[in-house]
Tab-separated table of C-alpha atoms and ligand atoms in Angstrom:
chain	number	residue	atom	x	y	z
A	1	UNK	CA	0.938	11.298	-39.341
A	2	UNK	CA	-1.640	9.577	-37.374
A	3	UNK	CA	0.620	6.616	-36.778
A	4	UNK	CA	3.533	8.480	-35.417
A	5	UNK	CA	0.838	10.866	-33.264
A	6	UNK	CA	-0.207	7.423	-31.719
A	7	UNK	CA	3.183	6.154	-31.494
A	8	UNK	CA	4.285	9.541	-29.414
A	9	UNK	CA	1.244	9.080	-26.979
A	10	UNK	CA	1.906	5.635	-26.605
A	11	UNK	CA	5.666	6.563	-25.782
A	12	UNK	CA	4.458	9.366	-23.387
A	13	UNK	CA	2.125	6.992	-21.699
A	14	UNK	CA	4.954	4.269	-21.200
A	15	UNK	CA	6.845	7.225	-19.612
A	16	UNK	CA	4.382	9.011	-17.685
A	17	UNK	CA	3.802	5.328	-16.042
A	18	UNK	CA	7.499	4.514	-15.635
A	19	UNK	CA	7.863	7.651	-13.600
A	20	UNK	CA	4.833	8.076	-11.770
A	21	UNK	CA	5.523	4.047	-10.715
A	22	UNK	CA	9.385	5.215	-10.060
A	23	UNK	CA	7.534	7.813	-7.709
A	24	UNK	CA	5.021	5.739	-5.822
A	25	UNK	CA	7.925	2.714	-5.871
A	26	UNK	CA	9.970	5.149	-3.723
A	27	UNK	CA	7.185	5.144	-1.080
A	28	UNK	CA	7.853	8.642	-0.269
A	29	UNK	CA	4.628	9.446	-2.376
A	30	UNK	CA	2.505	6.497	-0.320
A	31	UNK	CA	4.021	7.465	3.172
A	32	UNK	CA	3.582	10.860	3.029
A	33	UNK	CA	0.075	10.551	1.827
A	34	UNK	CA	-0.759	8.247	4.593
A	35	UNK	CA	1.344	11.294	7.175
A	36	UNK	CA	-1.311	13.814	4.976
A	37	UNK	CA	-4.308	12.239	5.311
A	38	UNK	CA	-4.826	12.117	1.311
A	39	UNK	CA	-7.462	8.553	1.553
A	40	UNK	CA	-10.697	8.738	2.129
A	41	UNK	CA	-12.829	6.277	2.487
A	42	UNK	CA	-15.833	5.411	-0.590
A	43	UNK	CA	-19.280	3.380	-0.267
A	44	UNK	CA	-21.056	1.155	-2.365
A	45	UNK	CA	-24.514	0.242	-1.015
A	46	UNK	CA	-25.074	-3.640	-0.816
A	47	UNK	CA	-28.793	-4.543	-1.923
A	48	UNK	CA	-30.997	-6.951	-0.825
A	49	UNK	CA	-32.546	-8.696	-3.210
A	50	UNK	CA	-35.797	-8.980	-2.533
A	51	UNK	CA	-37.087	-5.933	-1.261
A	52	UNK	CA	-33.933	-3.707	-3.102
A	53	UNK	CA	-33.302	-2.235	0.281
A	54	UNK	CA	-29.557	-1.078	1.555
A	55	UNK	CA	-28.372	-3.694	4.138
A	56	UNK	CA	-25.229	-3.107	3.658
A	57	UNK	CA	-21.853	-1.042	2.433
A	58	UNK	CA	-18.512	-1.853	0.921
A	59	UNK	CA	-15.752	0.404	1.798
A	60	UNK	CA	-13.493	1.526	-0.628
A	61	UNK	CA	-10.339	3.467	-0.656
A	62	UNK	CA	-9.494	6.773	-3.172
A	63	UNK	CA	-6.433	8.647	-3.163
A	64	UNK	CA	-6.594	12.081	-3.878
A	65	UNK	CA	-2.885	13.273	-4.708
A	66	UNK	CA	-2.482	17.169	-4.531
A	67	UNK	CA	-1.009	17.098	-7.858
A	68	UNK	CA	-1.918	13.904	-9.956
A	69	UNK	CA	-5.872	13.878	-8.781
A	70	UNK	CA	-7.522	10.848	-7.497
A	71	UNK	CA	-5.671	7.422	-8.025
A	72	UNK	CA	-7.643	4.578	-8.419
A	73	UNK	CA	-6.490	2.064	-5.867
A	74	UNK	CA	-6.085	-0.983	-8.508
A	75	UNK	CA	-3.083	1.582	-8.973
A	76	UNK	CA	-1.487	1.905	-5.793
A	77	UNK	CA	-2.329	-1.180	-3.318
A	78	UNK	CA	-0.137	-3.373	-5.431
A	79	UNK	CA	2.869	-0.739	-4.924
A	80	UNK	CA	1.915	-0.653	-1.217
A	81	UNK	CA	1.830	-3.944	-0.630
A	82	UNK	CA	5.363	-4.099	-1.730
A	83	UNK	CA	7.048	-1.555	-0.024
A	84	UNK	CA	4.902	-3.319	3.342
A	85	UNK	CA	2.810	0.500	3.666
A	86	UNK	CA	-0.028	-1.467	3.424
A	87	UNK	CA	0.336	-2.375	6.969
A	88	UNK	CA	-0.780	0.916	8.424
A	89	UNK	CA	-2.661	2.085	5.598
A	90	UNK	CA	-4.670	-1.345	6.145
A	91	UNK	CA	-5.154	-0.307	9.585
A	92	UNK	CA	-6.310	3.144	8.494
A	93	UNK	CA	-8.792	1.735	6.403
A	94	UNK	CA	-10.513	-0.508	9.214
A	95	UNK	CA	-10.215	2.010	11.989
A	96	UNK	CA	-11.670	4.693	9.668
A	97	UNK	CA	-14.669	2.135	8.540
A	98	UNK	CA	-14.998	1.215	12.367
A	99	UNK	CA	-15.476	4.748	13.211
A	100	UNK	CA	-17.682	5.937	10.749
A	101	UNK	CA	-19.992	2.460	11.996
A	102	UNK	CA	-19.808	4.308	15.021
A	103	UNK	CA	-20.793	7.623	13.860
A	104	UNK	CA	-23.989	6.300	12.235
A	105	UNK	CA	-24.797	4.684	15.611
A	106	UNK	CA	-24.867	7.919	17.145
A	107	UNK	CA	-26.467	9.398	14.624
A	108	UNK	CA	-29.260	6.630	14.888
A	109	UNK	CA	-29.411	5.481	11.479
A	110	UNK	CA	-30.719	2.184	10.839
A	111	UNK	CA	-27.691	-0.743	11.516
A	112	UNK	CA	-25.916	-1.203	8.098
A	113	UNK	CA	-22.769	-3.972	7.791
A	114	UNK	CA	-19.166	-2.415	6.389
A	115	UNK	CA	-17.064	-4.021	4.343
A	116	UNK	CA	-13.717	-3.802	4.556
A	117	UNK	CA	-11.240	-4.858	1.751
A	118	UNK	CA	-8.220	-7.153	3.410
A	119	UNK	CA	-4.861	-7.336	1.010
A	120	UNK	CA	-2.445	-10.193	1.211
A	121	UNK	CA	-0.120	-9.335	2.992
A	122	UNK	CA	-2.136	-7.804	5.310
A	123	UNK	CA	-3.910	-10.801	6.002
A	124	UNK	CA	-0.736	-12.753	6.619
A	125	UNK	CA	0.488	-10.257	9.347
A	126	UNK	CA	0.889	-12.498	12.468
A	127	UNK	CA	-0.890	-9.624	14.777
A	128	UNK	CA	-4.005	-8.960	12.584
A	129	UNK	CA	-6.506	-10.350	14.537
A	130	UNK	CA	-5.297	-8.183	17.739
A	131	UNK	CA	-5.155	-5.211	15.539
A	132	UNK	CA	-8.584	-5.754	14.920
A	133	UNK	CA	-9.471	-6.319	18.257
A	134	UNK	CA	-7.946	-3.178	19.283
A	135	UNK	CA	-9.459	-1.232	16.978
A	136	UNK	CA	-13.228	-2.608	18.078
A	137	UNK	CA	-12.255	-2.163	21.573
A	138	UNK	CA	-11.446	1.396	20.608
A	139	UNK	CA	-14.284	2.374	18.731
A	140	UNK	CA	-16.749	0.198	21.041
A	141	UNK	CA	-18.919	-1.113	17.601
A	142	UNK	CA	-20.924	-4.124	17.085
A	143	UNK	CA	-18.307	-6.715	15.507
A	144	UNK	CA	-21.116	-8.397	13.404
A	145	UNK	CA	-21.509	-5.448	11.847
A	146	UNK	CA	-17.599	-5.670	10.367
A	147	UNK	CA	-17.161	-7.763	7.405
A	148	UNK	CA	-13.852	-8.830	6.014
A	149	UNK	CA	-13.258	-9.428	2.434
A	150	UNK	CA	-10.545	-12.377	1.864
A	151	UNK	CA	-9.470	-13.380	-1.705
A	152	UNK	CA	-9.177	-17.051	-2.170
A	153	UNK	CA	-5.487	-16.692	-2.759
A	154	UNK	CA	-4.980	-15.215	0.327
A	155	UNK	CA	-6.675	-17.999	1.545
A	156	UNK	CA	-4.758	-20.840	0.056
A	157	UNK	CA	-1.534	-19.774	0.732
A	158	UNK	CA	-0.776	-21.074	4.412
A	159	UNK	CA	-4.167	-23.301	4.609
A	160	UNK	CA	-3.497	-23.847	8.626
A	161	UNK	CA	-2.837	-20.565	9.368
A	162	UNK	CA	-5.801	-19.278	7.284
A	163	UNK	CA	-8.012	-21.875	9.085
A	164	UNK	CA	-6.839	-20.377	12.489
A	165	UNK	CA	-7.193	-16.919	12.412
A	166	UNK	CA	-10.937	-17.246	10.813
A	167	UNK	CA	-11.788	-18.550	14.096
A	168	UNK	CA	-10.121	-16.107	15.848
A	169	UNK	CA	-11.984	-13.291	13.843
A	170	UNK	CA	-15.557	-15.818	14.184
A	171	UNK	CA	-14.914	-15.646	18.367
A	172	UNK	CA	-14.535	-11.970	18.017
A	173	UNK	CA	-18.127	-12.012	15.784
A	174	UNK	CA	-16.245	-10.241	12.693
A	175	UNK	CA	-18.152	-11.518	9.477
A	176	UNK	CA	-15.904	-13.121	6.913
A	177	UNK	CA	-16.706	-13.506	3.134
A	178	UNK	CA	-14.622	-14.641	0.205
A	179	UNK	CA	-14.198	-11.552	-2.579
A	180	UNK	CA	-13.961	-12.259	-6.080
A	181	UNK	CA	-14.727	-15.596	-5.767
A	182	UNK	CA	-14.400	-17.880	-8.873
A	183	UNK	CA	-11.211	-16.070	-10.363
A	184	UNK	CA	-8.785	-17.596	-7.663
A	185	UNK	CA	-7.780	-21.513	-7.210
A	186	UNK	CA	-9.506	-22.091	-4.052
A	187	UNK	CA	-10.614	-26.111	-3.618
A	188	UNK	CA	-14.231	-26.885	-2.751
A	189	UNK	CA	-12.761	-29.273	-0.029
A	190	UNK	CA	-11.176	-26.066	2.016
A	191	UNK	CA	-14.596	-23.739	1.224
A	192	UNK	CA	-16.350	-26.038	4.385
A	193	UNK	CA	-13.451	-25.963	6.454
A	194	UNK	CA	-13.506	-21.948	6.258
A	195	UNK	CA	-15.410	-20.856	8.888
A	196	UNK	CA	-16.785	-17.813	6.595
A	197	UNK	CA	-20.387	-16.562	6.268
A	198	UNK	CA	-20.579	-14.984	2.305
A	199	UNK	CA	-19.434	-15.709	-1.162
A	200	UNK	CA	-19.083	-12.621	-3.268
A	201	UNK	CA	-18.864	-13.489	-7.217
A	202	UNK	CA	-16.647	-11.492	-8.973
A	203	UNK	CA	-18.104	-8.984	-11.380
A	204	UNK	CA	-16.023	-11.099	-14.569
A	205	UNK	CA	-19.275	-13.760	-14.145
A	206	UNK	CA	-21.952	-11.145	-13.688
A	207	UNK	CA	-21.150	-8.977	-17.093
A	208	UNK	CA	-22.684	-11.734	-19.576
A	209	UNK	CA	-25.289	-12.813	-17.639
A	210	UNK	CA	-28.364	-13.564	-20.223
A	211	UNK	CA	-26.067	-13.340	-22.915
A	212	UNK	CA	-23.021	-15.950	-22.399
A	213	UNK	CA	-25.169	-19.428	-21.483
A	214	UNK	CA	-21.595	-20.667	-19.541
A	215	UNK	CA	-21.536	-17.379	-16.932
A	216	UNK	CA	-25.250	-18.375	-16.245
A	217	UNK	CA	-24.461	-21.826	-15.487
A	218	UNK	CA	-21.468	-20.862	-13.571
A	219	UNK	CA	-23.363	-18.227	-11.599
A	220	UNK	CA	-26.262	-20.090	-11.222
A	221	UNK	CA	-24.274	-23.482	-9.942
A	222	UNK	CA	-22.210	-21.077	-7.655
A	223	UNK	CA	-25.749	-19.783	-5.602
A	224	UNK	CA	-26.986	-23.139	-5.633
A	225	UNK	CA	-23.329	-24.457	-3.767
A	226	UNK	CA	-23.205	-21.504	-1.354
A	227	UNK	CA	-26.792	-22.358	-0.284
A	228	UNK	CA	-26.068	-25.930	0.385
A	229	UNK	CA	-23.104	-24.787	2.743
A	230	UNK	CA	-25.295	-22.118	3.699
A	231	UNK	CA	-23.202	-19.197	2.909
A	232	UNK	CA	-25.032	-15.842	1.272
A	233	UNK	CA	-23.972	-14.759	-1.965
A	234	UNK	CA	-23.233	-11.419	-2.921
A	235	UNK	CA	-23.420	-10.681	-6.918
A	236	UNK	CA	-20.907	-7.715	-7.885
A	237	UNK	CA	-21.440	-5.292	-10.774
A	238	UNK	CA	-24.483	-5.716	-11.863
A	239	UNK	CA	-25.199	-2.764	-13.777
A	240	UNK	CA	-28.972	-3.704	-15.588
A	241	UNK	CA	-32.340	-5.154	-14.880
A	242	UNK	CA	-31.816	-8.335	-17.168
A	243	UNK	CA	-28.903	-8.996	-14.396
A	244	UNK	CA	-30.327	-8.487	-11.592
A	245	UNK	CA	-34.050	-10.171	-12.667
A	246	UNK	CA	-31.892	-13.095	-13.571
A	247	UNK	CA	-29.574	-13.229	-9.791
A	248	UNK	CA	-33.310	-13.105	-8.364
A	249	UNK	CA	-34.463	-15.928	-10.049
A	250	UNK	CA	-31.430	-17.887	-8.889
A	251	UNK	CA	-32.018	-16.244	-5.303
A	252	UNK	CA	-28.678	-14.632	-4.967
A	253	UNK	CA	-29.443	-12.884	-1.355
A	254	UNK	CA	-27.049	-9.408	-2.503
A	255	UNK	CA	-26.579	-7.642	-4.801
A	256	UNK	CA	-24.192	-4.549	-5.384
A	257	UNK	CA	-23.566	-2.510	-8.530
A	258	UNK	CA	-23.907	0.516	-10.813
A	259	UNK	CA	-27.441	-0.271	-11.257
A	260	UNK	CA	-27.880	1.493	-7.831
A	261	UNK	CA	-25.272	2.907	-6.925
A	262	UNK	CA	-21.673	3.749	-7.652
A	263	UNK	CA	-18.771	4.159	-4.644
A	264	UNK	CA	-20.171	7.384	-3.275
A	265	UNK	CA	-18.012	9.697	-0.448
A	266	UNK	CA	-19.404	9.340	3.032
A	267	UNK	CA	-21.493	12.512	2.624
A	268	UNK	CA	-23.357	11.168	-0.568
A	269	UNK	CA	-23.558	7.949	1.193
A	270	UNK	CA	-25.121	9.416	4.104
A	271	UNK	CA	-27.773	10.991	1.744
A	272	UNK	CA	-28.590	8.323	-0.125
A	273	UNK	CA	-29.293	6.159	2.727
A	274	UNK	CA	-31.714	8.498	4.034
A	275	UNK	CA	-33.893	8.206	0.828
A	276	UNK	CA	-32.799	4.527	0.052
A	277	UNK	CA	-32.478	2.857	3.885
A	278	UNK	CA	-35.157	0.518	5.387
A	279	UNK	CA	-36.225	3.006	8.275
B	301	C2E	P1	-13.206	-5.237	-5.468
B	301	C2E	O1	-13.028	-5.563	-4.026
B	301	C2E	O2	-13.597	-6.348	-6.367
B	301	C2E	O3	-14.244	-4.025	-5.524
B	301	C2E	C1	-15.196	-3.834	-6.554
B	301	C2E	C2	-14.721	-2.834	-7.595
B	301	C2E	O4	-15.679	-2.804	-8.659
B	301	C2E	C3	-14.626	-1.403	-7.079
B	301	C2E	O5	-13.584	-0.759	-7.784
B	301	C2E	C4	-15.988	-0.826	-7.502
B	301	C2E	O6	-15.968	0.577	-7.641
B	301	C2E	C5	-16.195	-1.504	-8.821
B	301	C2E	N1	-17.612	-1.632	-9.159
B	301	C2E	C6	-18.665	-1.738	-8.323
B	301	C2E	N2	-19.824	-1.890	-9.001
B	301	C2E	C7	-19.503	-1.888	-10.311
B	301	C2E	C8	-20.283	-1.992	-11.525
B	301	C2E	O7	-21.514	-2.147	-11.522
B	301	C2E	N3	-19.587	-1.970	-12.690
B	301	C2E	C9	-18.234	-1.791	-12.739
B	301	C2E	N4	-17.638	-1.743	-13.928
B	301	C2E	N5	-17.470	-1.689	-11.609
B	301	C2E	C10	-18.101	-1.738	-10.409
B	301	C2E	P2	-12.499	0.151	-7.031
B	301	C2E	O8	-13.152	0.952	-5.950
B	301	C2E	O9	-11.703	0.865	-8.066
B	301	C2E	O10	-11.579	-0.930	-6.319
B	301	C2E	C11	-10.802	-1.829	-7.076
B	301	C2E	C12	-10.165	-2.869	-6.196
B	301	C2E	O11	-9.209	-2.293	-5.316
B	301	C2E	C13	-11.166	-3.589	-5.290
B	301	C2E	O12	-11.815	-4.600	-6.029
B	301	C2E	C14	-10.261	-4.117	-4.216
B	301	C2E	O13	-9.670	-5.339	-4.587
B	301	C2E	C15	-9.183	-3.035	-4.132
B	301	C2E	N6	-9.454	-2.162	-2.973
B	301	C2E	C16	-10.298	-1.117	-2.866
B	301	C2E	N7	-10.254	-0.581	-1.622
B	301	C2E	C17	-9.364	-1.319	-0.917
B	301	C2E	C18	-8.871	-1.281	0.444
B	301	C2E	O14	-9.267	-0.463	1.287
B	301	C2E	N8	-7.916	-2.221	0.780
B	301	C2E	C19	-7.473	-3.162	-0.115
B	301	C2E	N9	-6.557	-4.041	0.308
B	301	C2E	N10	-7.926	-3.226	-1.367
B	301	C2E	C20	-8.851	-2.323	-1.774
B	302	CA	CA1	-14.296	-6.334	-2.413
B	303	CA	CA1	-11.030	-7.578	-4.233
B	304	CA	CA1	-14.152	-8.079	-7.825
């Protein structure tokens, strides 16, 4: 019957998750991907709002397993932040975002900011900040064109500490910005102590916009805060005009979304900039 048919799939679901998180759990499946070379690195173009031109890019990471495809990495950071891989895959990710800034220097294309994608326990690691310094040293790039993405709850969790390595990464001229803000706890009071430069609202408050009166207030009170402390604000997801004509009339700075682009692979990137980029 149709019940039972649903019942099976939902009892081959729960198992196909139980043992493909059994799998990753074991690390083996994360380590030897990171020994493989099975990430690569995806961009999202980040939009200025006023003339719609690519000023930016977020980096973001895609797994492609030899057997179980590409795995979305909502999936697996979580399970690599337990078993501590994120460490080095961490560093991967910045020293492969660092280099590609390089390669598009050589390649003389126009100056775009990266965006890089910081977990917690990454961010707690006492030798971050001279990770990242080696890996600018390395790769010889403009710091101000590396971002850092911090999540409020990152943030929060050793206030001090947090307040100390911002300047560290501020003296090296690394841009900071707060991801998914507005979903986390993080008090007002600490947002001016944080030396950061962006707020990025989470995509949760950009869905309803023009239809849920609450997610306009909250967006539109959110731009009108970051302006006071003089922080740019970054809208993520926006998917349709009636979004984005809205963040321009409450003169959100960025945008990013489906409405022009979805994470692309370096060579689609690279390609779209050329018919997209302000050059
Ligand atoms: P995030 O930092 O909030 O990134 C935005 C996510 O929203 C991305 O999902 C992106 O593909 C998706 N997105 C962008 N525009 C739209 C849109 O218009 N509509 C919809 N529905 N979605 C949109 P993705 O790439 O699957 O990444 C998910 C999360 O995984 C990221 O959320 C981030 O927290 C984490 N992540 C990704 N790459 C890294 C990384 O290198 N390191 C760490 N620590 N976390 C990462
Ligand atoms: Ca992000
Ligand atoms: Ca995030
Ligand atoms: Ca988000």
């Amino acid at each position: 019957s149709k019940a039972n048919a649903h019942n099976g799939y939902r009892v081959y679901e729960e198992v196909m998750s139980e043992g493909f998180n059994a799998y990753l759990t074991l690390g083996g499946g994360l380590r030897k991907a990171i020994e493989e070379g099975q990430f690569e690195l995806y961009y999202q173009p980040k939009v200025r709002s006023l003339d719609e031109q690519t000023v930016g890019a977020e980096a973001l990471i895609r797994w492609h397993h030899p057997e179980w495809g590409m795995i979305a990495p909502d999936k697996f950071i979580p399970i690599a932040e337990e078993s501590g891989l994120i460490l080095p895959l961490g560093e991967w990710v910045i020293r492969r975002a660092c280099q590609q800034l390089k390669i598009w220097q050589e390649q003389g294309l126009a100056p775009i900011s990266l965006s890089v994608n910081l977990s917690g326990r990454q961010f707690l690691q006492p030798n971050l900040v001279d990770v990242v310094q080696q890996i600018l040293d390395e790769t010889d790039i403009n710091p101000k064109l590396l971002e850092l993405e911090l999540t409020e709850s990152m943030l929060m969790s050793d206030v001090h500490g947090t307040i100390k390595k911002l300047h560290d990464f501020r003296e090296m001229g690394v841009s900071l910005s707060i991801d998914d803000f507005g979903t986390g706890y993080s008090s007002l009071a600490y947002l001016k102590k944080f030396p950061i430069q962006a707020l990025k609202i989470d995509r949760s408050f950009i869905q309803d916009l023009g239809i849920d009166g609450e997610d306009d207030a909250i967006v539109k009170a959110t731009i009108a805060m970051a302006q006071s402390l003089n922080l740019k604000v970054i809208a993520e997801g926006v998917e349709n005009r009636q979004q984005m004509s809205l963040l321009t009339d409450y003169q959100c700075q960025e945008v990013q979304g489906y409405l022009f682009a979805k994470p692309m692979s370096c060579t689609d990137f690279e390609v779209y900039l050329e018919k997209f980029s302000n050059s």
